[in-house]
mmCIF file of C-alpha atoms in Angstrom:
data_model
loop_
_atom_site.group_PDB
_atom_site.id
_atom_site.type_symbol
_atom_site.label_atom_id
_atom_site.label_comp_id
_atom_site.label_asym_id
_atom_site.label_seq_id
_atom_site.Cartn_x
_atom_site.Cartn_y
_atom_site.Cartn_z
ATOM 1 C CA MET B 1 -56.823 6.176 -34.015
ATOM 2 C CA LYS B 2 -56.213 2.746 -35.566
ATOM 3 C CA ILE B 3 -52.526 1.614 -35.553
ATOM 4 C CA SER B 4 -51.272 -0.964 -38.039
ATOM 5 C CA LYS B 5 -49.631 -4.170 -36.766
ATOM 6 C CA ALA B 6 -46.322 -3.156 -38.375
ATOM 7 C CA ALA B 7 -46.269 0.214 -36.614
ATOM 8 C CA ALA B 8 -47.088 -1.384 -33.279
ATOM 9 C CA ALA B 9 -44.282 -3.903 -33.657
ATOM 10 C CA ALA B 10 -41.814 -1.134 -34.472
ATOM 11 C CA ALA B 11 -42.827 0.824 -31.402
ATOM 12 C CA VAL B 12 -42.295 -2.211 -29.165
ATOM 13 C CA ALA B 13 -38.845 -2.776 -30.695
ATOM 14 C CA VAL B 14 -37.815 0.820 -30.018
ATOM 15 C CA ALA B 15 -39.033 0.599 -26.412
ATOM 16 C CA LEU B 16 -37.113 -2.611 -25.804
ATOM 17 C CA SER B 17 -33.980 -1.057 -27.304
ATOM 18 C CA LEU B 18 -34.191 1.964 -25.031
ATOM 19 C CA THR B 19 -34.725 -0.253 -21.973
ATOM 20 C CA ALA B 20 -31.684 -2.350 -22.809
ATOM 21 C CA THR B 21 -29.554 0.770 -23.287
ATOM 22 C CA ALA B 22 -30.618 2.174 -19.923
ATOM 23 C CA CYS B 23 -29.818 -1.082 -18.143
ATOM 24 C CA GLY B 24 -26.432 -1.259 -19.800
ATOM 25 C CA GLY B 25 -25.646 2.305 -18.791
ATOM 26 C CA SER B 26 -26.403 1.595 -15.159
ATOM 27 C CA LYS B 27 -24.013 -1.368 -15.122
ATOM 28 C CA GLN B 28 -21.273 0.669 -16.759
ATOM 29 C CA ASP B 29 -21.682 3.507 -14.276
ATOM 30 C CA ALA B 30 -21.338 1.067 -11.376
ATOM 31 C CA ALA B 31 -18.047 -0.203 -12.757
ATOM 32 C CA SER B 32 -16.659 3.254 -13.498
ATOM 33 C CA ASP B 33 -16.936 4.482 -9.913
ATOM 34 C CA GLY B 34 -14.653 1.776 -8.545
ATOM 35 C CA GLY B 35 -17.562 -0.486 -7.632
ATOM 36 C CA ALA B 36 -19.165 2.194 -5.451
ATOM 37 C CA SER B 37 -22.684 2.060 -6.889
ATOM 38 C CA GLY B 38 -25.249 0.127 -4.928
ATOM 39 C CA GLY B 39 -25.792 -3.489 -5.864
ATOM 40 C CA ALA B 40 -23.373 -3.991 -8.759
ATOM 41 C CA LYS B 41 -20.861 -6.721 -7.893
ATOM 42 C CA ASP B 42 -19.155 -7.087 -11.272
ATOM 43 C CA LYS B 43 -15.787 -5.775 -10.122
ATOM 44 C CA ILE B 44 -14.053 -3.559 -7.608
ATOM 45 C CA VAL B 45 -11.086 -1.302 -8.370
ATOM 46 C CA VAL B 46 -8.419 -1.161 -5.661
ATOM 47 C CA GLY B 47 -5.278 0.981 -5.601
ATOM 48 C CA ILE B 48 -1.945 -0.628 -4.691
ATOM 49 C CA LYS B 49 1.746 -0.021 -5.249
ATOM 50 C CA TYR B 50 3.291 -1.828 -8.214
ATOM 51 C CA ASP B 51 6.959 -1.468 -7.232
ATOM 52 C CA GLN B 52 7.331 -2.483 -3.580
ATOM 53 C CA PRO B 53 8.436 -6.116 -3.123
ATOM 54 C CA GLY B 54 6.754 -7.802 -0.184
ATOM 55 C CA LEU B 55 4.035 -5.147 -0.058
ATOM 56 C CA GLY B 56 2.633 -4.302 -3.479
ATOM 57 C CA LEU B 57 4.376 -5.645 -6.559
ATOM 58 C CA LYS B 58 3.233 -6.281 -10.121
ATOM 59 C CA THR B 59 5.340 -9.140 -11.475
ATOM 60 C CA PRO B 60 6.480 -9.468 -15.115
ATOM 61 C CA ASP B 61 3.787 -12.088 -15.736
ATOM 62 C CA GLY B 62 1.056 -9.647 -14.668
ATOM 63 C CA LYS B 63 0.397 -11.045 -11.185
ATOM 64 C CA TYR B 64 0.199 -9.060 -7.954
ATOM 65 C CA THR B 65 1.948 -10.039 -4.739
ATOM 66 C CA GLY B 66 2.662 -8.594 -1.291
ATOM 67 C CA PHE B 67 1.187 -7.957 2.117
ATOM 68 C CA ASP B 68 -0.883 -4.973 0.958
ATOM 69 C CA VAL B 69 -2.224 -7.092 -1.908
ATOM 70 C CA ASP B 70 -3.232 -9.815 0.559
ATOM 71 C CA VAL B 71 -4.956 -7.253 2.791
ATOM 72 C CA ALA B 72 -6.767 -5.706 -0.183
ATOM 73 C CA THR B 73 -7.892 -9.125 -1.423
ATOM 74 C CA TYR B 74 -9.203 -10.123 2.016
ATOM 75 C CA VAL B 75 -11.098 -6.849 2.468
ATOM 76 C CA ALA B 76 -12.585 -7.051 -1.030
ATOM 77 C CA LYS B 77 -13.811 -10.595 -0.328
ATOM 78 C CA GLU B 78 -15.522 -9.402 2.846
ATOM 79 C CA LEU B 79 -17.214 -6.732 0.726
ATOM 80 C CA GLY B 80 -18.538 -9.437 -1.591
ATOM 81 C CA TYR B 81 -15.908 -9.646 -4.333
ATOM 82 C CA GLN B 82 -13.915 -12.719 -5.345
ATOM 83 C CA PRO B 83 -10.251 -12.350 -6.420
ATOM 84 C CA ASN B 84 -11.197 -12.516 -10.120
ATOM 85 C CA GLN B 85 -13.497 -9.529 -9.596
ATOM 86 C CA ILE B 86 -10.699 -7.286 -8.296
ATOM 87 C CA GLU B 87 -9.050 -4.851 -10.687
ATOM 88 C CA PHE B 88 -5.806 -3.538 -9.223
ATOM 89 C CA LYS B 89 -4.794 -0.014 -10.223
ATOM 90 C CA GLN B 90 -1.393 1.550 -9.653
ATOM 91 C CA ALA B 91 -1.480 4.144 -6.883
ATOM 92 C CA VAL B 92 1.757 6.105 -6.841
ATOM 93 C CA SER B 93 2.180 8.180 -3.710
ATOM 94 C CA ALA B 94 1.553 11.565 -5.297
ATOM 95 C CA GLU B 95 -1.724 10.455 -6.939
ATOM 96 C CA ARG B 96 -3.419 8.580 -4.108
ATOM 97 C CA GLU B 97 -5.733 11.391 -2.972
ATOM 98 C CA ASN B 98 -6.768 12.198 -6.543
ATOM 99 C CA LEU B 99 -7.560 8.559 -7.344
ATOM 100 C CA ILE B 100 -9.867 8.413 -4.331
ATOM 101 C CA LYS B 101 -11.543 11.792 -4.812
ATOM 102 C CA ASN B 102 -12.141 11.185 -8.538
ATOM 103 C CA GLY B 103 -13.735 7.795 -7.893
ATOM 104 C CA ASP B 104 -11.085 5.929 -9.892
ATOM 105 C CA VAL B 105 -10.717 3.407 -7.047
ATOM 106 C CA LYS B 106 -12.972 2.124 -4.293
ATOM 107 C CA PHE B 107 -10.138 2.154 -1.763
ATOM 108 C CA ILE B 108 -6.329 2.211 -1.595
ATOM 109 C CA VAL B 109 -3.971 -0.158 0.250
ATOM 110 C CA ALA B 110 -0.491 1.157 -0.522
ATOM 111 C CA THR B 111 1.761 1.797 2.508
ATOM 112 C CA TYR B 112 -0.521 4.800 3.040
ATOM 113 C CA SER B 113 0.465 6.430 6.341
ATOM 114 C CA ILE B 114 -2.384 8.118 8.203
ATOM 115 C CA ASN B 115 -1.721 11.770 8.971
ATOM 116 C CA ASP B 116 -3.737 14.933 9.538
ATOM 117 C CA ARG B 117 -2.796 16.511 6.210
ATOM 118 C CA ARG B 118 -4.123 13.551 4.244
ATOM 119 C CA LYS B 119 -7.243 13.313 6.409
ATOM 120 C CA GLU B 120 -8.260 16.748 5.165
ATOM 121 C CA GLN B 121 -8.804 15.178 1.728
ATOM 122 C CA VAL B 122 -9.678 11.508 2.322
ATOM 123 C CA ASP B 123 -10.860 9.201 5.085
ATOM 124 C CA PHE B 124 -9.060 6.111 6.339
ATOM 125 C CA ALA B 125 -10.013 2.736 7.739
ATOM 126 C CA GLY B 126 -7.646 0.981 10.108
ATOM 127 C CA PRO B 127 -4.786 1.264 10.739
ATOM 128 C CA TYR B 128 -3.886 -2.285 9.704
ATOM 129 C CA PHE B 129 -0.095 -2.098 10.146
ATOM 130 C CA LEU B 130 2.415 -0.187 12.253
ATOM 131 C CA ALA B 131 5.749 0.442 10.546
ATOM 132 C CA HIS B 132 8.817 2.296 11.757
ATOM 133 C CA GLN B 133 11.550 4.083 9.907
ATOM 134 C CA ASP B 134 14.611 1.855 10.013
ATOM 135 C CA LEU B 135 17.974 1.229 8.374
ATOM 136 C CA LEU B 136 19.019 -1.572 6.045
ATOM 137 C CA VAL B 137 22.696 -2.511 6.208
ATOM 138 C CA ARG B 138 24.871 -5.301 4.859
ATOM 139 C CA ALA B 139 24.429 -8.606 6.688
ATOM 140 C CA ASP B 140 28.089 -8.680 7.769
ATOM 141 C CA ASP B 141 28.195 -5.062 8.985
ATOM 142 C CA SER B 142 28.075 -4.671 12.770
ATOM 143 C CA SER B 143 29.233 -1.043 12.857
ATOM 144 C CA ILE B 144 25.732 0.487 12.637
ATOM 145 C CA THR B 145 23.462 -0.277 15.563
ATOM 146 C CA LYS B 146 21.936 3.172 16.150
ATOM 147 C CA ALA B 147 21.187 6.244 14.048
ATOM 148 C CA GLU B 148 24.160 8.207 15.406
ATOM 149 C CA ASP B 149 26.494 5.596 13.925
ATOM 150 C CA LEU B 150 25.670 7.034 10.505
ATOM 151 C CA ASN B 151 27.767 10.131 11.188
ATOM 152 C CA LYS B 152 30.642 10.134 8.673
ATOM 153 C CA LYS B 153 28.975 7.237 6.806
ATOM 154 C CA LYS B 154 27.105 7.204 3.510
ATOM 155 C CA LEU B 155 23.341 7.032 3.804
ATOM 156 C CA CYS B 156 21.137 6.329 0.780
ATOM 157 C CA SER B 157 17.463 6.990 0.124
ATOM 158 C CA VAL B 158 15.241 8.078 -2.739
ATOM 159 C CA THR B 159 15.105 11.657 -3.949
ATOM 160 C CA GLY B 160 12.867 13.797 -1.730
ATOM 161 C CA SER B 161 12.621 11.176 0.995
ATOM 162 C CA THR B 162 11.408 12.493 4.336
ATOM 163 C CA SER B 163 13.071 9.483 5.996
ATOM 164 C CA ALA B 164 16.524 10.522 4.841
ATOM 165 C CA GLN B 165 15.972 14.127 5.858
ATOM 166 C CA ASN B 166 14.794 12.972 9.289
ATOM 167 C CA VAL B 167 18.112 11.190 9.827
ATOM 168 C CA LYS B 168 20.180 13.999 8.349
ATOM 169 C CA THR B 169 18.572 16.849 10.289
ATOM 170 C CA LYS B 170 17.687 15.193 13.612
ATOM 171 C CA LEU B 171 19.713 12.053 14.216
ATOM 172 C CA ALA B 172 23.016 12.032 12.340
ATOM 173 C CA PRO B 173 23.753 15.503 10.932
ATOM 174 C CA GLU B 174 27.201 14.445 9.716
ATOM 175 C CA ALA B 175 25.875 11.586 7.596
ATOM 176 C CA ASP B 176 26.810 11.782 3.929
ATOM 177 C CA LEU B 177 23.380 11.651 2.283
ATOM 178 C CA LEU B 178 23.074 10.224 -1.231
ATOM 179 C CA GLU B 179 19.644 10.505 -2.887
ATOM 180 C CA LEU B 180 18.947 8.256 -5.879
ATOM 181 C CA GLY B 181 15.963 7.666 -8.137
ATOM 182 C CA GLY B 182 14.788 4.404 -6.571
ATOM 183 C CA TYR B 183 15.370 1.961 -3.745
ATOM 184 C CA SER B 184 16.775 -0.645 -6.127
ATOM 185 C CA GLU B 185 19.623 1.719 -6.951
ATOM 186 C CA CYS B 186 20.333 2.175 -3.247
ATOM 187 C CA LEU B 187 20.375 -1.600 -2.769
ATOM 188 C CA THR B 188 22.923 -1.970 -5.544
ATOM 189 C CA GLY B 189 25.059 0.713 -3.908
ATOM 190 C CA LEU B 190 24.722 -1.002 -0.536
ATOM 191 C CA GLU B 191 25.743 -4.367 -1.961
ATOM 192 C CA ASN B 192 28.716 -2.809 -3.769
ATOM 193 C CA LYS B 193 29.792 -0.882 -0.643
ATOM 194 C CA LYS B 194 29.228 2.461 -2.318
ATOM 195 C CA VAL B 195 26.881 3.330 0.578
ATOM 196 C CA ASP B 196 26.669 2.063 4.154
ATOM 197 C CA ALA B 197 22.937 2.100 4.816
ATOM 198 C CA LEU B 198 19.526 2.605 3.228
ATOM 199 C CA THR B 199 16.628 4.191 5.112
ATOM 200 C CA THR B 200 12.823 4.146 4.767
ATOM 201 C CA ASP B 201 9.948 2.264 6.466
ATOM 202 C CA ASN B 202 11.037 -1.076 7.909
ATOM 203 C CA SER B 203 8.246 -2.883 6.055
ATOM 204 C CA ILE B 204 9.540 -1.611 2.706
ATOM 205 C CA LEU B 205 13.126 -2.490 3.605
ATOM 206 C CA ALA B 206 12.065 -5.978 4.681
ATOM 207 C CA GLY B 207 10.263 -6.479 1.395
ATOM 208 C CA TYR B 208 13.380 -5.731 -0.612
ATOM 209 C CA ALA B 209 15.598 -7.823 1.666
ATOM 210 C CA ALA B 210 13.187 -10.766 1.362
ATOM 211 C CA GLN B 211 13.511 -10.945 -2.427
ATOM 212 C CA GLU B 212 15.096 -14.201 -3.545
ATOM 213 C CA LYS B 213 18.033 -12.416 -5.158
ATOM 214 C CA ASN B 214 18.727 -10.458 -1.931
ATOM 215 C CA LYS B 215 18.334 -13.181 0.705
ATOM 216 C CA GLY B 216 21.275 -13.276 3.104
ATOM 217 C CA LYS B 217 22.822 -10.060 1.794
ATOM 218 C CA PHE B 218 21.164 -7.477 4.046
ATOM 219 C CA LYS B 219 19.654 -7.053 7.502
ATOM 220 C CA LEU B 220 17.499 -4.487 9.249
ATOM 221 C CA ALA B 221 19.164 -2.541 12.059
ATOM 222 C CA GLY B 222 15.985 -2.947 14.120
ATOM 223 C CA LEU B 223 15.543 0.733 14.982
ATOM 224 C CA SER B 224 12.287 2.641 15.441
ATOM 225 C CA LEU B 225 13.058 6.103 14.139
ATOM 226 C CA SER B 226 9.394 7.022 13.537
ATOM 227 C CA ASN B 227 5.883 5.554 13.726
ATOM 228 C CA GLU B 228 3.978 5.019 10.477
ATOM 229 C CA ASN B 229 0.408 3.751 10.816
ATOM 230 C CA TYR B 230 -0.737 2.351 7.476
ATOM 231 C CA GLY B 231 -4.416 2.895 6.739
ATOM 232 C CA ILE B 232 -6.793 2.070 3.902
ATOM 233 C CA GLY B 233 -7.714 5.256 2.074
ATOM 234 C CA LEU B 234 -11.287 5.857 0.921
ATOM 235 C CA LYS B 235 -13.571 8.665 -0.167
ATOM 236 C CA LYS B 236 -14.229 11.263 2.512
ATOM 237 C CA GLY B 237 -17.582 10.836 4.232
ATOM 238 C CA ASP B 238 -18.196 7.210 3.213
ATOM 239 C CA LYS B 239 -18.859 5.991 6.750
ATOM 240 C CA GLU B 240 -20.623 2.819 5.606
ATOM 241 C CA LEU B 241 -17.575 1.651 3.649
ATOM 242 C CA GLN B 242 -15.237 2.671 6.463
ATOM 243 C CA THR B 243 -17.242 0.574 8.940
ATOM 244 C CA LYS B 244 -17.254 -2.459 6.621
ATOM 245 C CA ILE B 245 -13.496 -2.255 5.980
ATOM 246 C CA ASN B 246 -12.758 -1.890 9.696
ATOM 247 C CA ALA B 247 -14.862 -5.006 10.358
ATOM 248 C CA ALA B 248 -12.947 -6.894 7.657
ATOM 249 C CA LEU B 249 -9.598 -5.880 9.148
ATOM 250 C CA LYS B 250 -10.677 -7.031 12.618
ATOM 251 C CA LYS B 251 -11.771 -10.373 11.193
ATOM 252 C CA MET B 252 -8.483 -10.760 9.300
ATOM 253 C CA VAL B 253 -6.565 -10.393 12.546
ATOM 254 C CA GLU B 254 -8.883 -12.641 14.559
ATOM 255 C CA ASP B 255 -8.824 -15.564 12.116
ATOM 256 C CA GLY B 256 -5.023 -15.505 11.763
ATOM 257 C CA SER B 257 -4.941 -14.370 8.134
ATOM 258 C CA TRP B 258 -3.194 -11.111 9.013
ATOM 259 C CA GLN B 259 -0.220 -12.784 10.723
ATOM 260 C CA LYS B 260 -0.031 -15.403 7.973
ATOM 261 C CA ALA B 261 0.232 -12.626 5.360
ATOM 262 C CA VAL B 262 2.951 -10.814 7.342
ATOM 263 C CA ASP B 263 4.993 -13.994 7.731
ATOM 264 C CA ALA B 264 4.655 -15.009 4.089
ATOM 265 C CA ASN B 265 5.599 -11.636 2.623
ATOM 266 C CA LEU B 266 8.038 -10.106 5.120
ATOM 267 C CA GLY B 267 9.216 -13.056 7.206
ATOM 268 C CA PRO B 268 12.037 -14.152 4.855
ATOM 269 C CA ALA B 269 13.933 -10.979 5.862
ATOM 270 C CA ASN B 270 13.697 -11.971 9.558
ATOM 271 C CA PHE B 271 11.326 -9.036 9.960
ATOM 272 C CA LYS B 272 9.635 -8.858 13.352
ATOM 273 C CA SER B 273 6.448 -6.888 12.924
ATOM 274 C CA GLU B 274 4.560 -5.084 15.615
ATOM 275 C CA PRO B 275 1.272 -6.729 16.636
ATOM 276 C CA ALA B 276 -1.696 -5.638 14.548
ATOM 277 C CA PRO B 277 -2.582 -2.119 15.731
ATOM 278 C CA GLN B 278 -5.875 -1.147 17.301
ATOM 279 C CA ILE B 279 -8.311 0.344 14.809
ATOM 280 C CA THR B 280 -8.820 4.008 15.560
ATOM 281 C CA GLU B 281 -10.291 5.513 12.377
ATOM 282 C CA GLY B 282 -14.044 5.942 12.385
ATOM 283 C CA SER B 283 -14.378 5.123 16.061
#
């Protein structure tokens, strides 16, 4: 059958249009799964905290700072992404597993303690940091040097905190526990002498104490009331990604970047971190 030149040209145009659409769809899919699809290197989506000074903080001018941010940026670079290719996404504690399982993020670096319950839903790389539950007290207060000293004193933490309950039920049952909506409220109460101590992970406490507005006001008691191994959360079964992240974490420690990030973000609070922990996940 003879086809006119006009009809042939139209057919070519339609074919080119369909090809372009298919290519565009592939690129979009790669971006929507947190950068998980094959060769696409346009961006990577990483979950962090937005409200933890020194660890993961989104500043009023839209920038991101903190130790976890530095770790995430280093790992992403080792995976082939430059800082301008990273899209940070807020990962509140209660949503971390869902963000990973739904493919909304490639991985999460957000004071994410490794435990068996979480490992039923997601995998971890690392750990990359060992934190301990501790107490934050006023810089001029020498009356609290151990957990038992909290008996008859006012202890503050956030509502539903396992740290506060640990102290109340196991260490200082006569402590007067006050639970508030956020750590900033506890800090205000501590500064105003409405409470005597604040408890959570020492890394989080150090981050708050290191803020410019808080320098010199508070100190960590230096206790180790629990062990919290922070890991990088990722989709269950992604062994290739787990291996690559573990390699990046090892390199970060070996080239000195890990210690530099700890000192820069948590050092102003005179925080003495544990050495970088041995990587156990995936081994």
